[in-house]
Amino acid sequence: MVETSQEIFNTMRERHSVKHYDTSHKMSREEVEQLLSAAHSAPSSWNLQHWKFLVIDDEQKKQQLLPIAYGQKQVVESSVTIAILGDLEANKNAETVYGEAVAKGALTEEIKGRLIGQIDGAYQYPQVARDEAILNASLAAMQLMLAAKAVGLDTCPMGGFDRKAFVEQFDISSRYVPVMLVVVGKAAKPAYASSRLPLGETIFWNQML
Ligand SMILES: Cc1cc2nc3c(=O)[nH]c(=O)nc-3n(C[C@H](O)[C@H](O)[C@H](O)COP(=O)(O)O)c2cc1C
Protein backbone atom coordinates (compact mmCIF):
# COMPACT_ATOMS: atom_id res chain seq x y z
CA MET A 1 0.00 0.00 0.00
CA VAL A 2 1.31 3.46 -0.88
CA GLU A 3 1.89 5.73 2.14
CA THR A 4 -0.63 8.58 2.11
CA SER A 5 -1.93 11.27 4.35
CA GLN A 6 -5.05 9.52 5.69
CA GLU A 7 -7.05 12.71 6.03
CA ILE A 8 -8.48 12.86 2.53
CA PHE A 9 -9.30 9.15 2.62
CA ASN A 10 -11.11 9.57 5.93
CA THR A 11 -13.03 12.55 4.58
CA MET A 12 -14.15 10.52 1.56
CA ARG A 13 -15.12 7.53 3.69
CA GLU A 14 -17.02 9.67 6.19
CA ARG A 15 -19.02 11.63 3.62
CA HIS A 16 -22.56 10.35 3.33
CA SER A 17 -25.80 11.86 2.16
CA VAL A 18 -27.38 13.33 5.26
CA LYS A 19 -31.14 13.90 5.09
CA HIS A 20 -31.85 15.51 8.50
CA TYR A 21 -30.25 18.80 9.54
CA ASP A 22 -30.04 21.03 12.59
CA THR A 23 -32.32 23.90 11.54
CA SER A 24 -30.69 26.28 14.03
CA HIS A 25 -27.30 25.99 12.32
CA LYS A 26 -26.52 28.96 10.10
CA MET A 27 -23.59 29.43 7.76
CA SER A 28 -22.03 32.81 7.10
CA ARG A 29 -21.39 33.85 3.52
CA GLU A 30 -17.67 33.62 4.31
CA GLU A 31 -18.05 29.96 5.32
CA VAL A 32 -20.04 29.20 2.17
CA GLU A 33 -17.43 30.96 0.06
CA GLN A 34 -14.66 28.93 1.68
CA LEU A 35 -16.38 25.75 0.46
CA LEU A 36 -17.09 27.22 -2.96
CA SER A 37 -13.47 28.25 -3.31
CA ALA A 38 -12.57 24.55 -2.90
CA ALA A 39 -15.26 23.58 -5.42
CA HIS A 40 -14.00 26.21 -7.85
CA SER A 41 -10.52 24.65 -7.80
CA ALA A 42 -11.88 21.54 -9.57
CA PRO A 43 -10.32 20.52 -12.86
CA SER A 44 -12.29 21.16 -16.05
CA SER A 45 -12.00 20.43 -19.76
CA TRP A 46 -9.77 23.07 -21.34
CA ASN A 47 -9.95 24.81 -17.94
CA LEU A 48 -13.24 26.36 -19.02
CA GLN A 49 -14.70 26.14 -15.48
CA HIS A 50 -18.19 25.15 -16.55
CA TRP A 51 -19.87 25.81 -13.17
CA LYS A 52 -21.94 28.50 -11.50
CA PHE A 53 -23.18 28.21 -7.93
CA LEU A 54 -26.58 29.59 -6.99
CA VAL A 55 -26.60 29.73 -3.19
CA ILE A 56 -30.06 29.62 -1.64
CA ASP A 57 -29.96 30.67 2.02
CA ASP A 58 -33.03 32.89 2.21
CA GLU A 59 -35.90 31.26 4.16
CA GLN A 60 -38.57 32.31 1.67
CA LYS A 61 -36.55 31.03 -1.28
CA LYS A 62 -35.95 27.73 0.55
CA GLN A 63 -39.71 27.36 0.96
CA GLN A 64 -40.16 28.02 -2.76
CA LEU A 65 -37.62 25.29 -3.45
CA LEU A 66 -39.41 22.68 -1.31
CA PRO A 67 -42.15 21.68 -3.79
CA ILE A 68 -39.65 21.88 -6.65
CA ALA A 69 -37.52 19.32 -4.76
CA TYR A 70 -40.63 17.14 -4.47
CA GLY A 71 -41.01 17.94 -0.77
CA GLN A 72 -37.54 16.68 0.23
CA LYS A 73 -37.16 18.47 3.56
CA GLN A 74 -33.40 18.77 3.50
CA VAL A 75 -33.73 21.87 1.30
CA VAL A 76 -35.46 23.74 4.13
CA GLU A 77 -33.74 22.12 7.12
CA SER A 78 -30.13 22.47 5.95
CA SER A 79 -28.20 25.74 6.24
CA VAL A 80 -27.96 26.35 2.50
CA THR A 81 -28.81 24.69 -0.77
CA ILE A 82 -26.32 25.25 -3.53
CA ALA A 83 -27.63 24.73 -7.04
CA ILE A 84 -24.81 23.55 -9.27
CA LEU A 85 -25.35 24.95 -12.74
CA GLY A 86 -23.46 23.81 -15.82
CA ASP A 87 -22.45 26.41 -18.40
CA LEU A 88 -23.63 25.44 -21.89
CA GLU A 89 -21.54 28.26 -23.36
CA ALA A 90 -18.35 27.68 -21.41
CA ASN A 91 -16.41 28.19 -24.65
CA LYS A 92 -17.03 31.90 -24.03
CA ASN A 93 -14.67 31.65 -21.02
CA ALA A 94 -11.76 30.64 -23.24
CA GLU A 95 -10.70 34.17 -24.20
CA THR A 96 -10.36 35.19 -20.53
CA VAL A 97 -8.74 31.94 -19.37
CA TYR A 98 -6.18 31.80 -22.17
CA GLY A 99 -5.70 35.57 -22.26
CA GLU A 100 -4.43 35.32 -18.68
CA ALA A 101 -2.18 32.41 -19.60
CA VAL A 102 -0.67 34.45 -22.45
CA ALA A 103 -0.15 37.45 -20.14
CA LYS A 104 1.71 35.20 -17.72
CA GLY A 105 3.87 33.84 -20.51
CA ALA A 106 2.48 30.31 -20.09
CA LEU A 107 1.01 30.24 -23.61
CA THR A 108 1.77 31.91 -26.93
CA GLU A 109 -0.87 33.88 -28.86
CA GLU A 110 -0.59 31.28 -31.59
CA ILE A 111 -1.39 28.35 -29.28
CA LYS A 112 -4.18 30.36 -27.67
CA GLY A 113 -5.75 30.92 -31.10
CA ARG A 114 -5.45 27.23 -31.95
CA LEU A 115 -7.05 26.14 -28.67
CA ILE A 116 -9.92 28.57 -29.02
CA GLY A 117 -10.48 27.29 -32.57
CA GLN A 118 -10.65 23.70 -31.27
CA ILE A 119 -13.02 24.65 -28.46
CA ASP A 120 -15.38 26.66 -30.66
CA GLY A 121 -15.38 23.75 -33.12
CA ALA A 122 -16.45 21.32 -30.40
CA TYR A 123 -19.09 23.73 -29.06
CA GLN A 124 -20.89 23.76 -32.41
CA TYR A 125 -22.46 20.52 -31.19
CA PRO A 126 -25.12 21.10 -28.50
CA GLN A 127 -24.69 17.55 -27.16
CA VAL A 128 -20.98 18.24 -26.54
CA ALA A 129 -21.81 21.51 -24.77
CA ARG A 130 -24.37 19.73 -22.56
CA ASP A 131 -22.13 16.75 -21.78
CA GLU A 132 -19.25 19.07 -20.92
CA ALA A 133 -21.44 21.27 -18.71
CA ILE A 134 -22.76 18.32 -16.69
CA LEU A 135 -19.46 16.46 -16.53
CA ASN A 136 -17.37 19.38 -15.35
CA ALA A 137 -19.90 20.97 -13.00
CA SER A 138 -20.28 17.56 -11.33
CA LEU A 139 -16.57 17.57 -10.48
CA ALA A 140 -17.01 20.91 -8.72
CA ALA A 141 -20.03 19.48 -6.84
CA MET A 142 -17.95 16.56 -5.59
CA GLN A 143 -15.21 18.89 -4.36
CA LEU A 144 -17.83 20.97 -2.58
CA MET A 145 -19.13 17.91 -0.72
CA LEU A 146 -15.66 16.81 0.34
CA ALA A 147 -14.71 20.32 1.44
CA ALA A 148 -17.87 20.51 3.56
CA LYS A 149 -17.08 17.16 5.19
CA ALA A 150 -13.52 18.33 5.86
CA VAL A 151 -14.83 21.27 7.90
CA GLY A 152 -17.25 19.09 9.86
CA LEU A 153 -20.39 19.75 7.83
CA ASP A 154 -22.60 17.36 5.92
CA THR A 155 -24.21 17.41 2.51
CA CYS A 156 -26.70 15.65 0.30
CA PRO A 157 -26.44 15.77 -3.49
CA MET A 158 -29.90 15.91 -5.05
CA GLY A 159 -30.95 15.12 -8.57
CA GLY A 160 -34.55 14.72 -7.51
CA PHE A 161 -36.02 18.08 -8.40
CA ASP A 162 -38.15 19.48 -11.19
CA ARG A 163 -35.60 21.19 -13.39
CA LYS A 164 -38.15 23.06 -15.48
CA ALA A 165 -39.86 24.47 -12.39
CA PHE A 166 -36.47 25.33 -10.87
CA VAL A 167 -35.42 27.28 -13.96
CA GLU A 168 -38.72 29.19 -13.94
CA GLN A 169 -38.78 29.92 -10.20
CA PHE A 170 -35.16 31.06 -9.98
CA ASP A 171 -35.11 32.74 -13.37
CA ILE A 172 -32.13 30.75 -14.69
CA SER A 173 -30.81 31.85 -18.08
CA SER A 174 -30.94 29.28 -20.90
CA ARG A 175 -27.14 29.44 -20.87
CA TYR A 176 -27.14 27.21 -17.76
CA VAL A 177 -28.34 23.68 -17.10
CA PRO A 178 -29.26 22.77 -13.51
CA VAL A 179 -27.01 19.79 -12.74
CA MET A 180 -27.82 19.04 -9.12
CA LEU A 181 -28.63 20.62 -5.80
CA VAL A 182 -26.23 20.16 -2.90
CA VAL A 183 -27.58 20.90 0.55
CA VAL A 184 -25.04 21.77 3.24
CA GLY A 185 -25.47 21.92 6.99
CA LYS A 186 -24.98 20.37 10.40
CA ALA A 187 -26.35 16.85 10.66
CA ALA A 188 -29.22 16.30 13.11
CA LYS A 189 -29.28 12.56 12.40
CA PRO A 190 -26.59 10.48 10.73
CA ALA A 191 -27.03 9.40 7.12
CA TYR A 192 -28.68 6.08 6.33
CA ALA A 193 -26.01 3.41 6.11
CA SER A 194 -25.22 2.98 2.44
CA SER A 195 -23.16 0.17 1.03
CA ARG A 196 -21.29 -0.32 -2.19
CA LEU A 197 -21.17 -3.19 -4.67
CA PRO A 198 -18.07 -5.34 -4.18
CA LEU A 199 -15.05 -3.36 -5.38
CA GLY A 200 -13.85 -6.37 -7.34
CA GLU A 201 -16.97 -6.18 -9.52
CA THR A 202 -16.17 -2.62 -10.51
CA ILE A 203 -12.50 -2.94 -11.47
CA PHE A 204 -11.23 -4.31 -14.76
CA TRP A 205 -7.63 -4.51 -15.81
CA ASN A 206 -6.88 -3.76 -19.43
CA GLN A 207 -10.17 -5.16 -20.75
CA MET A 208 -13.79 -5.46 -19.71
CA LEU A 209 -14.82 -9.06 -19.16
C1 LIG B 1 -26.55 12.73 -8.80
C2 LIG B 1 -27.15 12.32 -7.47
C3 LIG B 1 -28.49 12.57 -7.22
C4 LIG B 1 -29.03 12.26 -5.97
N1 LIG B 1 -30.32 12.63 -5.71
C5 LIG B 1 -30.79 12.51 -4.44
C6 LIG B 1 -32.05 13.07 -4.08
O1 LIG B 1 -32.75 13.67 -4.87
N2 LIG B 1 -32.46 12.89 -2.80
C7 LIG B 1 -31.72 12.25 -1.87
O2 LIG B 1 -32.16 12.15 -0.72
N3 LIG B 1 -30.52 11.70 -2.18
C8 LIG B 1 -30.03 11.84 -3.44
N4 LIG B 1 -28.78 11.34 -3.75
C9 LIG B 1 -27.99 10.66 -2.71
C10 LIG B 1 -27.82 9.16 -3.00
O3 LIG B 1 -29.01 8.49 -2.70
C11 LIG B 1 -26.63 8.66 -2.20
O4 LIG B 1 -25.46 9.31 -2.63
C12 LIG B 1 -26.41 7.15 -2.32
O5 LIG B 1 -27.51 6.44 -1.80
C13 LIG B 1 -25.16 6.70 -1.58
O6 LIG B 1 -25.22 7.09 -0.23
P1 LIG B 1 -24.14 8.03 0.46
O7 LIG B 1 -24.04 9.29 -0.37
O8 LIG B 1 -24.71 8.31 1.81
O9 LIG B 1 -22.86 7.29 0.52
C14 LIG B 1 -28.25 11.61 -4.98
C15 LIG B 1 -26.90 11.32 -5.28
C16 LIG B 1 -26.36 11.69 -6.48
C17 LIG B 1 -24.89 11.43 -6.72
GROMACS .gro file of C-alpha atoms and ligand atoms in nm:
model
  240
    1MET     CA    1   0.000   0.000   0.000
    2VAL     CA    2   0.131   0.346  -0.088
    3GLU     CA    3   0.189   0.573   0.214
    4THR     CA    4  -0.063   0.858   0.211
    5SER     CA    5  -0.193   1.127   0.435
    6GLN     CA    6  -0.505   0.952   0.569
    7GLU     CA    7  -0.705   1.271   0.603
    8ILE     CA    8  -0.848   1.286   0.253
    9PHE     CA    9  -0.930   0.915   0.262
   10ASN     CA   10  -1.111   0.957   0.593
   11THR     CA   11  -1.303   1.255   0.458
   12MET     CA   12  -1.415   1.052   0.156
   13ARG     CA   13  -1.512   0.753   0.369
   14GLU     CA   14  -1.702   0.967   0.619
   15ARG     CA   15  -1.902   1.163   0.362
   16HIS     CA   16  -2.256   1.035   0.333
   17SER     CA   17  -2.580   1.186   0.216
   18VAL     CA   18  -2.738   1.333   0.526
   19LYS     CA   19  -3.114   1.390   0.509
   20HIS     CA   20  -3.185   1.551   0.850
   21TYR     CA   21  -3.025   1.880   0.954
   22ASP     CA   22  -3.004   2.103   1.259
   23THR     CA   23  -3.232   2.390   1.154
   24SER     CA   24  -3.069   2.628   1.403
   25HIS     CA   25  -2.730   2.599   1.232
   26LYS     CA   26  -2.652   2.896   1.010
   27MET     CA   27  -2.359   2.943   0.776
   28SER     CA   28  -2.203   3.281   0.710
   29ARG     CA   29  -2.139   3.385   0.352
   30GLU     CA   30  -1.767   3.362   0.431
   31GLU     CA   31  -1.805   2.996   0.532
   32VAL     CA   32  -2.004   2.920   0.217
   33GLU     CA   33  -1.743   3.096   0.006
   34GLN     CA   34  -1.466   2.893   0.168
   35LEU     CA   35  -1.638   2.575   0.046
   36LEU     CA   36  -1.709   2.722  -0.296
   37SER     CA   37  -1.347   2.825  -0.331
   38ALA     CA   38  -1.257   2.455  -0.290
   39ALA     CA   39  -1.526   2.358  -0.542
   40HIS     CA   40  -1.400   2.621  -0.785
   41SER     CA   41  -1.052   2.465  -0.780
   42ALA     CA   42  -1.188   2.154  -0.957
   43PRO     CA   43  -1.032   2.052  -1.286
   44SER     CA   44  -1.229   2.116  -1.605
   45SER     CA   45  -1.200   2.043  -1.976
   46TRP     CA   46  -0.977   2.307  -2.134
   47ASN     CA   47  -0.995   2.481  -1.794
   48LEU     CA   48  -1.324   2.636  -1.902
   49GLN     CA   49  -1.470   2.614  -1.548
   50HIS     CA   50  -1.819   2.515  -1.655
   51TRP     CA   51  -1.987   2.581  -1.317
   52LYS     CA   52  -2.194   2.850  -1.150
   53PHE     CA   53  -2.318   2.821  -0.793
   54LEU     CA   54  -2.658   2.959  -0.699
   55VAL     CA   55  -2.660   2.973  -0.319
   56ILE     CA   56  -3.006   2.962  -0.164
   57ASP     CA   57  -2.996   3.067   0.202
   58ASP     CA   58  -3.303   3.289   0.221
   59GLU     CA   59  -3.590   3.126   0.416
   60GLN     CA   60  -3.857   3.231   0.167
   61LYS     CA   61  -3.655   3.103  -0.128
   62LYS     CA   62  -3.595   2.773   0.055
   63GLN     CA   63  -3.971   2.736   0.096
   64GLN     CA   64  -4.016   2.802  -0.276
   65LEU     CA   65  -3.762   2.529  -0.345
   66LEU     CA   66  -3.941   2.268  -0.131
   67PRO     CA   67  -4.215   2.168  -0.379
   68ILE     CA   68  -3.965   2.188  -0.665
   69ALA     CA   69  -3.752   1.932  -0.476
   70TYR     CA   70  -4.063   1.714  -0.447
   71GLY     CA   71  -4.101   1.794  -0.077
   72GLN     CA   72  -3.754   1.668   0.023
   73LYS     CA   73  -3.716   1.847   0.356
   74GLN     CA   74  -3.340   1.877   0.350
   75VAL     CA   75  -3.373   2.187   0.130
   76VAL     CA   76  -3.546   2.374   0.413
   77GLU     CA   77  -3.374   2.212   0.712
   78SER     CA   78  -3.013   2.247   0.595
   79SER     CA   79  -2.820   2.574   0.624
   80VAL     CA   80  -2.796   2.635   0.250
   81THR     CA   81  -2.881   2.469  -0.077
   82ILE     CA   82  -2.632   2.525  -0.353
   83ALA     CA   83  -2.763   2.473  -0.704
   84ILE     CA   84  -2.481   2.355  -0.927
   85LEU     CA   85  -2.535   2.495  -1.274
   86GLY     CA   86  -2.346   2.381  -1.582
   87ASP     CA   87  -2.245   2.641  -1.840
   88LEU     CA   88  -2.363   2.544  -2.189
   89GLU     CA   89  -2.154   2.826  -2.336
   90ALA     CA   90  -1.835   2.768  -2.141
   91ASN     CA   91  -1.641   2.819  -2.465
   92LYS     CA   92  -1.703   3.190  -2.403
   93ASN     CA   93  -1.467   3.165  -2.102
   94ALA     CA   94  -1.176   3.064  -2.324
   95GLU     CA   95  -1.070   3.417  -2.420
   96THR     CA   96  -1.036   3.519  -2.053
   97VAL     CA   97  -0.874   3.194  -1.937
   98TYR     CA   98  -0.618   3.180  -2.217
   99GLY     CA   99  -0.570   3.557  -2.226
  100GLU     CA  100  -0.443   3.532  -1.868
  101ALA     CA  101  -0.218   3.241  -1.960
  102VAL     CA  102  -0.067   3.445  -2.245
  103ALA     CA  103  -0.015   3.745  -2.014
  104LYS     CA  104   0.171   3.520  -1.772
  105GLY     CA  105   0.387   3.384  -2.051
  106ALA     CA  106   0.248   3.031  -2.009
  107LEU     CA  107   0.101   3.024  -2.361
  108THR     CA  108   0.177   3.191  -2.693
  109GLU     CA  109  -0.087   3.388  -2.886
  110GLU     CA  110  -0.059   3.128  -3.159
  111ILE     CA  111  -0.139   2.835  -2.928
  112LYS     CA  112  -0.418   3.036  -2.767
  113GLY     CA  113  -0.575   3.092  -3.110
  114ARG     CA  114  -0.545   2.723  -3.195
  115LEU     CA  115  -0.705   2.614  -2.867
  116ILE     CA  116  -0.992   2.857  -2.902
  117GLY     CA  117  -1.048   2.729  -3.257
  118GLN     CA  118  -1.065   2.370  -3.127
  119ILE     CA  119  -1.302   2.465  -2.846
  120ASP     CA  120  -1.538   2.666  -3.066
  121GLY     CA  121  -1.538   2.375  -3.312
  122ALA     CA  122  -1.645   2.132  -3.040
  123TYR     CA  123  -1.909   2.373  -2.906
  124GLN     CA  124  -2.089   2.376  -3.241
  125TYR     CA  125  -2.246   2.052  -3.119
  126PRO     CA  126  -2.512   2.110  -2.850
  127GLN     CA  127  -2.469   1.755  -2.716
  128VAL     CA  128  -2.098   1.824  -2.654
  129ALA     CA  129  -2.181   2.151  -2.477
  130ARG     CA  130  -2.437   1.973  -2.256
  131ASP     CA  131  -2.213   1.675  -2.178
  132GLU     CA  132  -1.925   1.907  -2.092
  133ALA     CA  133  -2.144   2.127  -1.871
  134ILE     CA  134  -2.276   1.832  -1.669
  135LEU     CA  135  -1.946   1.646  -1.653
  136ASN     CA  136  -1.737   1.938  -1.535
  137ALA     CA  137  -1.990   2.097  -1.300
  138SER     CA  138  -2.028   1.756  -1.133
  139LEU     CA  139  -1.657   1.757  -1.048
  140ALA     CA  140  -1.701   2.091  -0.872
  141ALA     CA  141  -2.003   1.948  -0.684
  142MET     CA  142  -1.795   1.656  -0.559
  143GLN     CA  143  -1.521   1.889  -0.436
  144LEU     CA  144  -1.783   2.097  -0.258
  145MET     CA  145  -1.913   1.791  -0.072
  146LEU     CA  146  -1.566   1.681   0.034
  147ALA     CA  147  -1.471   2.032   0.144
  148ALA     CA  148  -1.787   2.051   0.356
  149LYS     CA  149  -1.708   1.716   0.519
  150ALA     CA  150  -1.352   1.833   0.586
  151VAL     CA  151  -1.483   2.127   0.790
  152GLY     CA  152  -1.725   1.909   0.986
  153LEU     CA  153  -2.039   1.975   0.783
  154ASP     CA  154  -2.260   1.736   0.592
  155THR     CA  155  -2.421   1.741   0.251
  156CYS     CA  156  -2.670   1.565   0.030
  157PRO     CA  157  -2.644   1.577  -0.349
  158MET     CA  158  -2.990   1.591  -0.505
  159GLY     CA  159  -3.095   1.512  -0.857
  160GLY     CA  160  -3.455   1.472  -0.751
  161PHE     CA  161  -3.602   1.808  -0.840
  162ASP     CA  162  -3.815   1.948  -1.119
  163ARG     CA  163  -3.560   2.119  -1.339
  164LYS     CA  164  -3.815   2.306  -1.548
  165ALA     CA  165  -3.986   2.447  -1.239
  166PHE     CA  166  -3.647   2.533  -1.087
  167VAL     CA  167  -3.542   2.728  -1.396
  168GLU     CA  168  -3.872   2.919  -1.394
  169GLN     CA  169  -3.878   2.992  -1.020
  170PHE     CA  170  -3.516   3.106  -0.998
  171ASP     CA  171  -3.511   3.274  -1.337
  172ILE     CA  172  -3.213   3.075  -1.469
  173SER     CA  173  -3.081   3.185  -1.808
  174SER     CA  174  -3.094   2.928  -2.090
  175ARG     CA  175  -2.714   2.944  -2.087
  176TYR     CA  176  -2.714   2.721  -1.776
  177VAL     CA  177  -2.834   2.368  -1.710
  178PRO     CA  178  -2.926   2.277  -1.351
  179VAL     CA  179  -2.701   1.979  -1.274
  180MET     CA  180  -2.782   1.904  -0.912
  181LEU     CA  181  -2.863   2.062  -0.580
  182VAL     CA  182  -2.623   2.016  -0.290
  183VAL     CA  183  -2.758   2.090   0.055
  184VAL     CA  184  -2.504   2.177   0.324
  185GLY     CA  185  -2.547   2.192   0.699
  186LYS     CA  186  -2.498   2.037   1.040
  187ALA     CA  187  -2.635   1.685   1.066
  188ALA     CA  188  -2.922   1.630   1.311
  189LYS     CA  189  -2.928   1.256   1.240
  190PRO     CA  190  -2.659   1.048   1.073
  191ALA     CA  191  -2.703   0.940   0.712
  192TYR     CA  192  -2.868   0.608   0.633
  193ALA     CA  193  -2.601   0.341   0.611
  194SER     CA  194  -2.522   0.298   0.244
  195SER     CA  195  -2.316   0.017   0.103
  196ARG     CA  196  -2.129  -0.032  -0.219
  197LEU     CA  197  -2.117  -0.319  -0.467
  198PRO     CA  198  -1.807  -0.534  -0.418
  199LEU     CA  199  -1.505  -0.336  -0.538
  200GLY     CA  200  -1.385  -0.637  -0.734
  201GLU     CA  201  -1.697  -0.618  -0.952
  202THR     CA  202  -1.617  -0.262  -1.051
  203ILE     CA  203  -1.250  -0.294  -1.147
  204PHE     CA  204  -1.123  -0.431  -1.476
  205TRP     CA  205  -0.763  -0.451  -1.581
  206ASN     CA  206  -0.688  -0.376  -1.943
  207GLN     CA  207  -1.017  -0.516  -2.075
  208MET     CA  208  -1.379  -0.546  -1.971
  209LEU     CA  209  -1.482  -0.906  -1.916
  210LIG     C1  210  -2.655   1.273  -0.880
  210LIG     C2  211  -2.715   1.232  -0.747
  210LIG     C3  212  -2.849   1.257  -0.722
  210LIG     C4  213  -2.903   1.226  -0.597
  210LIG     N1  214  -3.032   1.263  -0.571
  210LIG     C5  215  -3.079   1.251  -0.444
  210LIG     C6  216  -3.205   1.307  -0.408
  210LIG     O1  217  -3.275   1.367  -0.487
  210LIG     N2  218  -3.246   1.289  -0.280
  210LIG     C7  219  -3.172   1.225  -0.187
  210LIG     O2  220  -3.216   1.215  -0.072
  210LIG     N3  221  -3.052   1.170  -0.218
  210LIG     C8  222  -3.003   1.184  -0.344
  210LIG     N4  223  -2.878   1.134  -0.375
  210LIG     C9  224  -2.799   1.066  -0.271
  210LIG    C10  225  -2.782   0.916  -0.300
  210LIG     O3  226  -2.901   0.849  -0.270
  210LIG    C11  227  -2.663   0.866  -0.220
  210LIG     O4  228  -2.546   0.931  -0.263
  210LIG    C12  229  -2.641   0.715  -0.232
  210LIG     O5  230  -2.751   0.644  -0.180
  210LIG    C13  231  -2.516   0.670  -0.158
  210LIG     O6  232  -2.522   0.709  -0.023
  210LIG     P1  233  -2.414   0.803   0.046
  210LIG     O7  234  -2.404   0.929  -0.037
  210LIG     O8  235  -2.471   0.831   0.181
  210LIG     O9  236  -2.286   0.729   0.052
  210LIG    C14  237  -2.825   1.161  -0.498
  210LIG    C15  238  -2.690   1.132  -0.528
  210LIG    C16  239  -2.636   1.169  -0.648
  210LIG    C17  240  -2.489   1.143  -0.672
   0.00000   0.00000   0.00000
